[in-house]
């Protein structure tokens, strides 16, 4: 810490509130206003070593901070401005100024900071960024028209301390990962082009044990079916393949391995791209038999469906349900092949790659150069240099000598996919850039930033053409391209990747699931429905260009029958998701979503602390500091189990080290206690104790229950808008937002306000911002 700790800002604010006439309402004369604030601070400043005057991790030092020279202490004054806006300063128990005083002081600081930033912008300097797994997968789709299973090729990427897996600081390249990229490049080039010598392999698709199979489980399976699985599988050649189907069996215990629910004979159907290829009779006397079918398949991505035919002609969802175990189901499906291949086929990837065909030996290399140049331009996100072309043509020649024209193209494609120019997003400083100065990135670099922000993928030809012509950075062109990119289906990546990580709903598949002994109704189907609800909700808000405040206030969501039954919403039948208006306002917006309520709970119970922390971090933008070391967890003995959750948390807060943070987190979490650990509505705890769901925000606003909490949060919509914008800017930049980015955040919000903070206005504001369009050159 700097020098002697001075706990003066809280007392100063109390003094300001008594001097309303001296508080400046604008910054037209910063030196005069600074002098007024300095006089107030000097009058009310006292030396204090009392820990109660520490607000979070912010400790102000009188000798080092000058209120009249705000720009010189920007890192500290940005923290002060945030605490003023969020009303978390002065600390609890200190006198608090009125709203006008808070706003005036914050406005003064922000205006001074913004003025300094405009005079000398600091866009930051992002570190070298490797393509993460999602970006690599999408690049294969857009570069080669090839759909791949990312988990089969590359390991997952770590998330940084900022909550996203596209942060440059974690996207390093270890020797082991480099080996994976080398092997992946070879496999993908063979898949994309086709290799007649491809050996048979086995791909197994498992169905979770807790997956319900008594109804139609996928929109890719036919009506009148139940259970089973829909598999999108890439068939490498025109050839024969074998599908082996194992029936669902008991996993453990005395009857481990016994087939479930097949006492009576049932019909099991196998379809390829919607056409039936086999109908089996299973069960009855053949209870323990698995089945297999051999079939012909054309090369490319195909849909293989395996499902039981229902025993009735009644409409889907109209039957009284029985347990999945009484019905039986499919345990796994294995696809083997290719066998007896007849050719590489006419796949979308081959059509994308082979934009020309040589008519003879003399035409092979010119055609190869054309193909390689087109692939490299899209992969490298820039025009191909003569050096690039020479290196790739050398690879082509070596491959062509061994196996002919297509082998040569495959060898060059491998070279493209392992090139640093593809795997990394290089940005280069201008040759004449002075050390430590802000410089605009090139149009080609801007194209890459835009495409990886909005599509998590490489730029398309339209974007690259405009960038190569130097037109992309022109404001009208940039605005038109952002709108076009948001309308494109590829922008679903923004909804899925950003929302999934910002809201922590990816953790549905990473954390320990709810305990089946406590929550037997939680199944894999419900987990998948939770995630799909969030994805569809976000995608709808973005495609309809709605206000970001609808994230909290929207009175609709997307449900299928399983999820509607969980929420207690009537008259929703079938496995397909559809938009449903919610009559119960307790379910409106993000606070009523089962995915969020589940990932902020423990396996056996709710957690007001986790839920309150989630609201502070992701809605209010005021995350609590990390807990001190050696803090005991909530007691779980016989005595404490008799207490209500509120009583147990109050007992926990008697520890002074816990009290400060829990005082802010717990009331927010208590308001959500009407939702149990898997998001079901309740009015009492498990032991029938009535729930107390009252609480208050740091600014003193009181509420009771989810609906009132939502209204209280919407009363601070500027705070939510700032939090959302900071999170989205973090995702867009691939680095954490720093104090020097806050002037840009405020400008984005000011520019978005006339539109009601619509999605497109926030995205466009980021695309036009200083940190997105510029970078700082290195210091000497």
Coordinates of C-alpha atoms in Angstrom, one line a residue, residues 101-517:
X101 CA -24.0 14.6 -4.0
X102 CA -23.1 11.1 -5.0
X103 CA -23.9 11.9 -8.6
X104 CA -22.1 15.2 -8.7
X105 CA -18.9 13.9 -7.2
X106 CA -18.9 10.9 -9.5
X107 CA -19.6 13.1 -12.6
X108 CA -16.8 15.4 -11.7
X109 CA -14.3 12.5 -11.5
X110 CA -15.6 10.8 -14.6
X111 CA -15.5 14.0 -16.7
X112 CA -11.9 14.7 -15.7
X113 CA -10.9 11.1 -16.4
X114 CA -12.7 11.2 -19.8
X115 CA -11.1 14.5 -20.8
X116 CA -7.6 13.1 -20.0
X117 CA -8.3 9.9 -21.9
X118 CA -9.5 11.9 -25.0
X119 CA -6.3 14.0 -24.9
X120 CA -4.0 10.9 -24.6
X121 CA -5.8 7.7 -25.4
X122 CA -4.5 4.4 -23.9
X123 CA -6.0 1.5 -25.8
X124 CA -3.9 -1.1 -24.0
X125 CA -1.7 -3.7 -25.6
X126 CA -3.3 -7.2 -26.0
X127 CA -1.0 -10.2 -25.8
X128 CA -0.6 -12.6 -28.7
X129 CA -3.8 -14.5 -29.1
X130 CA -4.0 -18.2 -30.1
X131 CA -7.2 -19.5 -31.6
X132 CA -9.1 -21.3 -28.9
X133 CA -11.0 -24.6 -29.5
X134 CA -14.3 -23.0 -30.4
X135 CA -12.6 -20.6 -32.8
X136 CA -10.6 -23.4 -34.4
X137 CA -13.8 -25.5 -34.8
X138 CA -15.7 -22.6 -36.4
X139 CA -12.7 -21.8 -38.6
X140 CA -12.8 -25.3 -40.0
X141 CA -16.5 -24.8 -40.8
X142 CA -16.0 -21.5 -42.6
X143 CA -12.6 -22.3 -44.2
X144 CA -13.3 -25.8 -45.4
X145 CA -17.0 -26.3 -45.0
X146 CA -16.1 -29.1 -42.6
X147 CA -18.0 -29.8 -39.3
X148 CA -15.8 -31.4 -36.7
X149 CA -16.3 -32.6 -33.1
X150 CA -13.9 -30.3 -31.2
X151 CA -13.5 -32.7 -28.3
X152 CA -12.2 -35.4 -30.6
X153 CA -9.3 -33.2 -31.7
X154 CA -8.3 -30.6 -29.2
X155 CA -8.3 -30.3 -25.4
X156 CA -10.5 -27.7 -23.7
X157 CA -9.1 -24.2 -23.1
X158 CA -8.7 -22.8 -19.6
X159 CA -10.7 -19.8 -18.5
X160 CA -8.8 -16.8 -17.3
X161 CA -9.6 -14.9 -14.1
X162 CA -11.9 -12.7 -16.3
X163 CA -14.2 -15.7 -16.9
X164 CA -13.7 -16.3 -20.6
X165 CA -11.6 -18.8 -22.5
X166 CA -10.6 -16.4 -25.4
X167 CA -8.3 -14.4 -23.2
X168 CA -4.8 -14.0 -24.6
X169 CA -3.1 -14.6 -21.3
X170 CA -4.3 -18.2 -21.1
X171 CA -4.1 -19.1 -24.8
X172 CA -0.5 -20.2 -24.7
X173 CA 1.1 -23.0 -26.8
X174 CA 2.8 -25.8 -24.9
X175 CA 4.9 -28.4 -26.8
X176 CA 2.3 -31.0 -26.0
X177 CA -0.5 -28.8 -27.5
X178 CA 1.7 -28.1 -30.5
X179 CA 1.8 -31.9 -31.1
X180 CA -2.0 -32.0 -30.9
X181 CA -2.2 -29.2 -33.5
X182 CA 0.2 -31.1 -35.8
X183 CA -1.8 -34.3 -35.6
X184 CA -5.1 -32.4 -35.9
X185 CA -3.9 -30.7 -39.1
X186 CA -3.1 -34.0 -40.7
X187 CA -6.5 -35.6 -39.7
X188 CA -8.5 -32.6 -40.8
X189 CA -6.8 -32.4 -44.2
X190 CA -7.5 -36.1 -44.8
X191 CA -11.1 -35.6 -43.8
X192 CA -11.6 -32.5 -45.9
X193 CA -10.0 -33.9 -49.1
X194 CA -10.7 -37.6 -48.5
X195 CA -8.2 -40.5 -48.3
X196 CA -9.1 -43.8 -50.1
X197 CA -6.7 -45.5 -47.7
X198 CA -8.6 -44.4 -44.6
X199 CA -8.6 -47.4 -42.2
X200 CA -11.7 -48.4 -40.3
X201 CA -12.2 -46.7 -36.9
X202 CA -14.8 -46.9 -34.2
X203 CA -16.7 -43.9 -32.8
X204 CA -18.9 -44.5 -29.7
X205 CA -21.7 -42.2 -28.7
X206 CA -22.7 -42.7 -25.0
X207 CA -26.1 -41.9 -23.6
X208 CA -26.0 -40.8 -19.9
X209 CA -27.5 -43.2 -17.4
X210 CA -29.9 -40.5 -16.1
X211 CA -31.2 -39.6 -19.6
X212 CA -35.0 -40.0 -19.8
X213 CA -36.1 -42.1 -22.8
X214 CA -39.9 -42.4 -22.4
X215 CA -40.7 -39.6 -24.9
X216 CA -39.3 -38.2 -28.2
X217 CA -35.9 -36.9 -27.1
X218 CA -34.8 -34.8 -30.2
X219 CA -36.3 -32.8 -32.9
X220 CA -34.0 -34.7 -35.3
X221 CA -35.9 -38.0 -34.5
X222 CA -39.3 -38.7 -36.0
X223 CA -42.7 -38.1 -34.3
X224 CA -44.0 -41.3 -32.8
X225 CA -40.6 -42.3 -31.5
X226 CA -39.2 -42.4 -28.0
X227 CA -35.7 -42.4 -26.5
X228 CA -32.6 -43.2 -28.4
X229 CA -30.2 -40.7 -29.9
X230 CA -29.6 -38.5 -32.9
X231 CA -26.0 -38.5 -34.0
X232 CA -24.3 -36.1 -36.4
X233 CA -21.4 -38.3 -37.7
X234 CA -18.8 -37.5 -40.3
X235 CA -18.4 -40.4 -42.8
X236 CA -15.0 -40.1 -44.4
X237 CA -15.6 -42.0 -47.6
X238 CA -18.4 -43.4 -49.8
X239 CA -18.4 -46.9 -48.1
X240 CA -20.0 -49.5 -45.9
X241 CA -20.3 -48.8 -42.2
X242 CA -21.6 -50.7 -39.2
X243 CA -23.8 -49.3 -36.4
X244 CA -23.7 -51.4 -33.2
X245 CA -26.5 -50.6 -30.7
X246 CA -26.3 -51.5 -27.0
X247 CA -29.5 -51.5 -25.0
X248 CA -29.6 -49.6 -21.7
X249 CA -28.4 -51.7 -18.8
X250 CA -28.2 -51.5 -15.0
X251 CA -24.9 -49.9 -14.2
X252 CA -24.1 -51.3 -10.8
X253 CA -25.3 -53.5 -8.0
X254 CA -26.6 -57.1 -7.9
X255 CA -28.2 -56.9 -11.3
X256 CA -25.4 -54.9 -13.0
X257 CA -25.4 -55.5 -16.8
X258 CA -29.0 -56.6 -17.0
X259 CA -31.0 -55.0 -19.8
X260 CA -33.6 -52.5 -18.5
X261 CA -37.3 -52.7 -19.3
X262 CA -37.2 -55.2 -22.2
X263 CA -39.6 -57.9 -20.9
X264 CA -41.9 -57.2 -23.8
X265 CA -40.8 -57.0 -27.4
X266 CA -40.3 -53.5 -28.8
X267 CA -39.5 -52.0 -32.2
X268 CA -36.1 -50.2 -32.6
X269 CA -35.6 -48.1 -35.7
X270 CA -32.4 -46.9 -37.4
X271 CA -32.6 -44.0 -39.8
X272 CA -30.0 -42.2 -42.0
X273 CA -30.8 -38.6 -42.9
X274 CA -34.5 -39.4 -42.2
X275 CA -34.7 -42.6 -44.3
X276 CA -35.2 -45.9 -42.5
X277 CA -32.4 -48.4 -43.0
X278 CA -33.4 -51.0 -40.4
X279 CA -36.2 -51.9 -38.0
X280 CA -35.3 -54.3 -35.2
X281 CA -37.5 -56.3 -32.9
X282 CA -35.8 -56.3 -29.5
X283 CA -36.7 -57.5 -26.0
X284 CA -38.9 -60.3 -25.1
X285 CA -37.0 -63.6 -25.5
X286 CA -34.0 -61.7 -26.9
X287 CA -33.6 -59.5 -23.8
X288 CA -29.8 -59.6 -23.6
X289 CA -28.9 -59.1 -27.2
X290 CA -27.4 -56.0 -28.7
X291 CA -28.0 -55.3 -32.4
X292 CA -26.1 -54.1 -35.4
X293 CA -26.8 -53.0 -38.9
X294 CA -24.4 -52.7 -41.9
X295 CA -25.3 -49.9 -44.4
X296 CA -23.9 -47.8 -47.2
X297 CA -23.3 -44.1 -46.6
X298 CA -22.1 -41.3 -48.7
X299 CA -19.0 -39.3 -47.5
X300 CA -19.8 -36.2 -45.4
X301 CA -21.7 -35.2 -42.3
X302 CA -24.8 -37.4 -41.9
X303 CA -27.6 -37.7 -39.3
X304 CA -27.9 -41.2 -37.9
X305 CA -31.0 -41.6 -35.8
X306 CA -31.7 -44.6 -33.4
X307 CA -35.0 -44.6 -31.5
X308 CA -37.8 -46.9 -30.3
X309 CA -41.3 -46.7 -31.9
X310 CA -43.9 -45.8 -29.4
X311 CA -46.4 -48.5 -28.5
X312 CA -49.3 -46.2 -29.2
X313 CA -50.6 -44.0 -31.9
X314 CA -51.5 -41.3 -29.4
X315 CA -49.9 -37.9 -29.9
X316 CA -46.5 -37.1 -28.3
X317 CA -46.8 -35.9 -24.7
X318 CA -50.4 -37.0 -24.3
X319 CA -49.7 -40.3 -22.5
X320 CA -49.4 -40.7 -18.7
X321 CA -45.7 -41.0 -18.1
X322 CA -43.9 -44.0 -16.7
X323 CA -40.4 -44.0 -15.5
X324 CA -37.6 -44.3 -17.9
X325 CA -36.4 -47.5 -16.2
X326 CA -39.7 -49.2 -16.9
X327 CA -39.5 -48.4 -20.6
X328 CA -35.9 -49.2 -21.2
X329 CA -33.7 -47.4 -23.8
X330 CA -30.5 -47.2 -25.7
X331 CA -27.2 -47.3 -23.8
X332 CA -24.8 -46.4 -26.6
X333 CA -24.3 -46.5 -30.4
X334 CA -20.9 -47.3 -32.0
X335 CA -20.3 -46.5 -35.7
X336 CA -17.5 -48.5 -37.4
X337 CA -15.9 -48.0 -40.8
X338 CA -15.3 -47.4 -43.6
X339 CA -15.3 -50.8 -45.2
X340 CA -15.2 -51.5 -49.0
X341 CA -14.8 -47.9 -49.9
X342 CA -15.9 -46.8 -53.4
X343 CA -14.5 -43.3 -53.5
X344 CA -13.9 -40.1 -51.6
X345 CA -17.3 -38.7 -52.6
X346 CA -18.6 -35.3 -53.4
X347 CA -18.5 -33.5 -50.1
X348 CA -19.1 -29.9 -49.3
X349 CA -15.5 -29.6 -48.2
X350 CA -14.1 -30.9 -51.5
X351 CA -16.3 -28.5 -53.3
X352 CA -15.0 -25.7 -51.2
X353 CA -11.4 -26.6 -51.6
X354 CA -11.2 -27.6 -55.3
X355 CA -12.2 -24.4 -57.0
X356 CA -10.4 -25.5 -60.1
X357 CA -9.5 -28.8 -61.7
X358 CA -6.4 -29.3 -63.9
X359 CA -7.1 -30.5 -67.4
X360 CA -3.6 -32.0 -67.7
X361 CA -0.2 -32.2 -66.1
X362 CA 0.7 -28.7 -67.3
X363 CA -2.3 -27.2 -65.5
X364 CA -1.7 -28.8 -62.1
X365 CA 0.6 -26.3 -60.5
X366 CA -1.2 -23.2 -61.7
X367 CA -4.5 -24.7 -60.4
X368 CA -2.7 -25.7 -57.2
X369 CA -1.4 -22.2 -56.7
X370 CA -5.0 -20.8 -57.1
X371 CA -6.4 -23.3 -54.6
X372 CA -3.6 -22.7 -52.1
X373 CA -3.8 -18.9 -52.4
X374 CA -7.5 -18.9 -51.7
X375 CA -7.2 -21.2 -48.7
X376 CA -4.2 -19.3 -47.3
X377 CA -5.9 -15.9 -47.7
X378 CA -8.9 -16.9 -45.6
X379 CA -6.8 -18.8 -43.1
X380 CA -4.2 -16.1 -42.6
X381 CA -6.9 -13.3 -42.7
X382 CA -4.8 -11.2 -45.1
X383 CA -3.4 -11.2 -48.7
X384 CA -0.9 -14.0 -49.4
X385 CA 2.7 -12.8 -49.8
X386 CA 5.1 -14.2 -52.3
X387 CA 7.0 -15.9 -49.4
X388 CA 3.8 -17.6 -48.2
X389 CA 3.1 -18.9 -51.7
X390 CA 6.6 -20.2 -52.2
X391 CA 6.6 -22.2 -48.9
X392 CA 3.1 -23.7 -49.5
X393 CA 3.9 -24.6 -53.1
X394 CA 7.0 -26.4 -51.9
X395 CA 4.8 -28.5 -49.7
X396 CA 2.4 -29.1 -52.6
X397 CA 5.2 -30.3 -54.8
X398 CA 6.5 -32.7 -52.2
X399 CA 3.1 -34.2 -51.7
X400 CA 2.3 -34.3 -55.5
X401 CA 5.5 -36.2 -56.1
X402 CA 4.4 -38.9 -53.6
X403 CA 0.7 -39.2 -54.4
X404 CA -0.5 -36.9 -57.1
X405 CA -2.4 -33.6 -57.3
X406 CA -4.8 -34.1 -54.4
X407 CA -2.1 -35.4 -52.1
X408 CA -0.1 -32.3 -52.8
X409 CA -3.1 -30.1 -52.0
X410 CA -3.6 -32.0 -48.8
X411 CA 0.1 -31.5 -47.8
X412 CA -0.2 -27.7 -48.4
X413 CA -3.4 -27.6 -46.4
X414 CA -1.6 -29.2 -43.5
X415 CA 1.0 -26.5 -43.8
X416 CA -1.6 -23.8 -43.6
X417 CA -3.3 -25.3 -40.6
X418 CA -0.1 -25.6 -38.6
X419 CA 1.2 -22.1 -39.6
X420 CA 1.5 -19.5 -36.8
X421 CA -0.2 -17.2 -39.3
X422 CA -3.4 -19.3 -38.9
X423 CA -3.1 -20.4 -35.3
X424 CA -2.3 -17.0 -33.9
X425 CA -3.9 -13.6 -34.4
X426 CA -0.9 -11.4 -35.1
X427 CA -1.1 -7.6 -34.9
X428 CA 1.9 -5.5 -35.9
X429 CA 2.9 -2.0 -34.8
X430 CA 3.4 0.6 -37.5
X431 CA 7.1 0.9 -38.5
X432 CA 7.3 4.5 -37.4
X433 CA 5.3 4.2 -34.1
X434 CA 6.8 6.1 -31.2
X435 CA 7.3 4.0 -28.0
X436 CA 4.3 4.0 -25.7
X437 CA 1.9 5.7 -28.2
X438 CA -1.6 4.7 -29.3
X439 CA -1.9 3.6 -33.0
X440 CA -4.8 2.5 -35.1
X441 CA -4.7 -1.2 -36.1
X442 CA -4.9 -2.0 -39.8
X443 CA -8.1 -2.7 -41.5
X444 CA -7.1 -6.3 -41.9
X445 CA -6.5 -6.6 -38.2
X446 CA -9.8 -4.8 -37.6
X447 CA -11.5 -7.5 -39.8
X448 CA -10.1 -10.2 -37.6
X449 CA -11.1 -8.5 -34.4
X450 CA -14.6 -8.1 -35.7
X451 CA -15.0 -11.7 -36.9
X452 CA -13.6 -13.3 -33.8
X453 CA -15.7 -11.1 -31.6
X454 CA -19.0 -11.6 -33.4
X455 CA -18.5 -15.0 -35.0
X456 CA -15.7 -16.7 -33.1
X457 CA -14.3 -17.5 -36.5
X458 CA -12.2 -16.1 -39.4
X459 CA -13.5 -13.2 -41.6
X460 CA -15.4 -14.0 -44.7
X461 CA -14.5 -12.8 -48.2
X462 CA -16.7 -9.7 -48.0
X463 CA -15.0 -8.5 -44.8
X464 CA -11.5 -9.3 -46.1
X465 CA -12.2 -7.5 -49.4
X466 CA -13.3 -4.3 -47.7
X467 CA -10.3 -4.5 -45.3
X468 CA -7.8 -5.1 -48.2
X469 CA -9.3 -2.0 -49.9
X470 CA -8.8 0.1 -46.7
X471 CA -12.5 0.8 -46.5
X472 CA -13.5 -1.2 -43.4
X473 CA -12.5 1.4 -40.9
X474 CA -14.7 4.0 -42.5
X475 CA -17.6 4.6 -40.1
X476 CA -20.5 4.0 -42.5
X477 CA -18.9 0.8 -43.8
X478 CA -18.0 -0.4 -40.3
X479 CA -21.6 0.2 -39.1
X480 CA -23.0 -1.7 -42.2
X481 CA -20.7 -4.6 -41.6
X482 CA -21.5 -4.9 -37.9
X483 CA -25.2 -5.0 -38.7
X484 CA -24.7 -7.6 -41.4
X485 CA -22.6 -9.8 -39.2
X486 CA -25.1 -9.7 -36.4
X487 CA -27.8 -10.8 -38.8
X488 CA -25.7 -13.7 -40.0
X489 CA -26.4 -17.1 -38.3
X490 CA -22.7 -17.3 -37.4
X491 CA -23.4 -14.6 -34.7
X492 CA -25.0 -17.4 -32.7
X493 CA -21.5 -18.0 -31.5
X494 CA -21.6 -14.6 -29.7
X495 CA -24.8 -15.7 -27.8
X496 CA -23.5 -19.1 -27.0
X497 CA -19.9 -18.4 -26.1
X498 CA -20.3 -15.1 -24.4
X499 CA -23.5 -15.9 -22.5
X500 CA -22.4 -19.4 -21.5
X501 CA -19.3 -18.0 -19.8
X502 CA -20.6 -14.7 -18.5
X503 CA -23.5 -16.3 -16.8
X504 CA -21.5 -19.4 -15.8
X505 CA -24.1 -21.8 -17.4
X506 CA -21.2 -23.8 -19.0
X507 CA -20.7 -25.1 -15.4
X508 CA -23.8 -27.2 -15.8
X509 CA -21.5 -29.7 -17.5
X510 CA -18.4 -29.1 -15.4
X511 CA -19.5 -29.0 -11.8
X512 CA -20.8 -31.9 -9.8
X513 CA -24.5 -32.4 -10.7
X514 CA -27.3 -32.2 -8.1
X515 CA -27.4 -35.2 -5.8
X516 CA -29.9 -37.8 -7.3
X517 CA -30.8 -38.9 -3.8

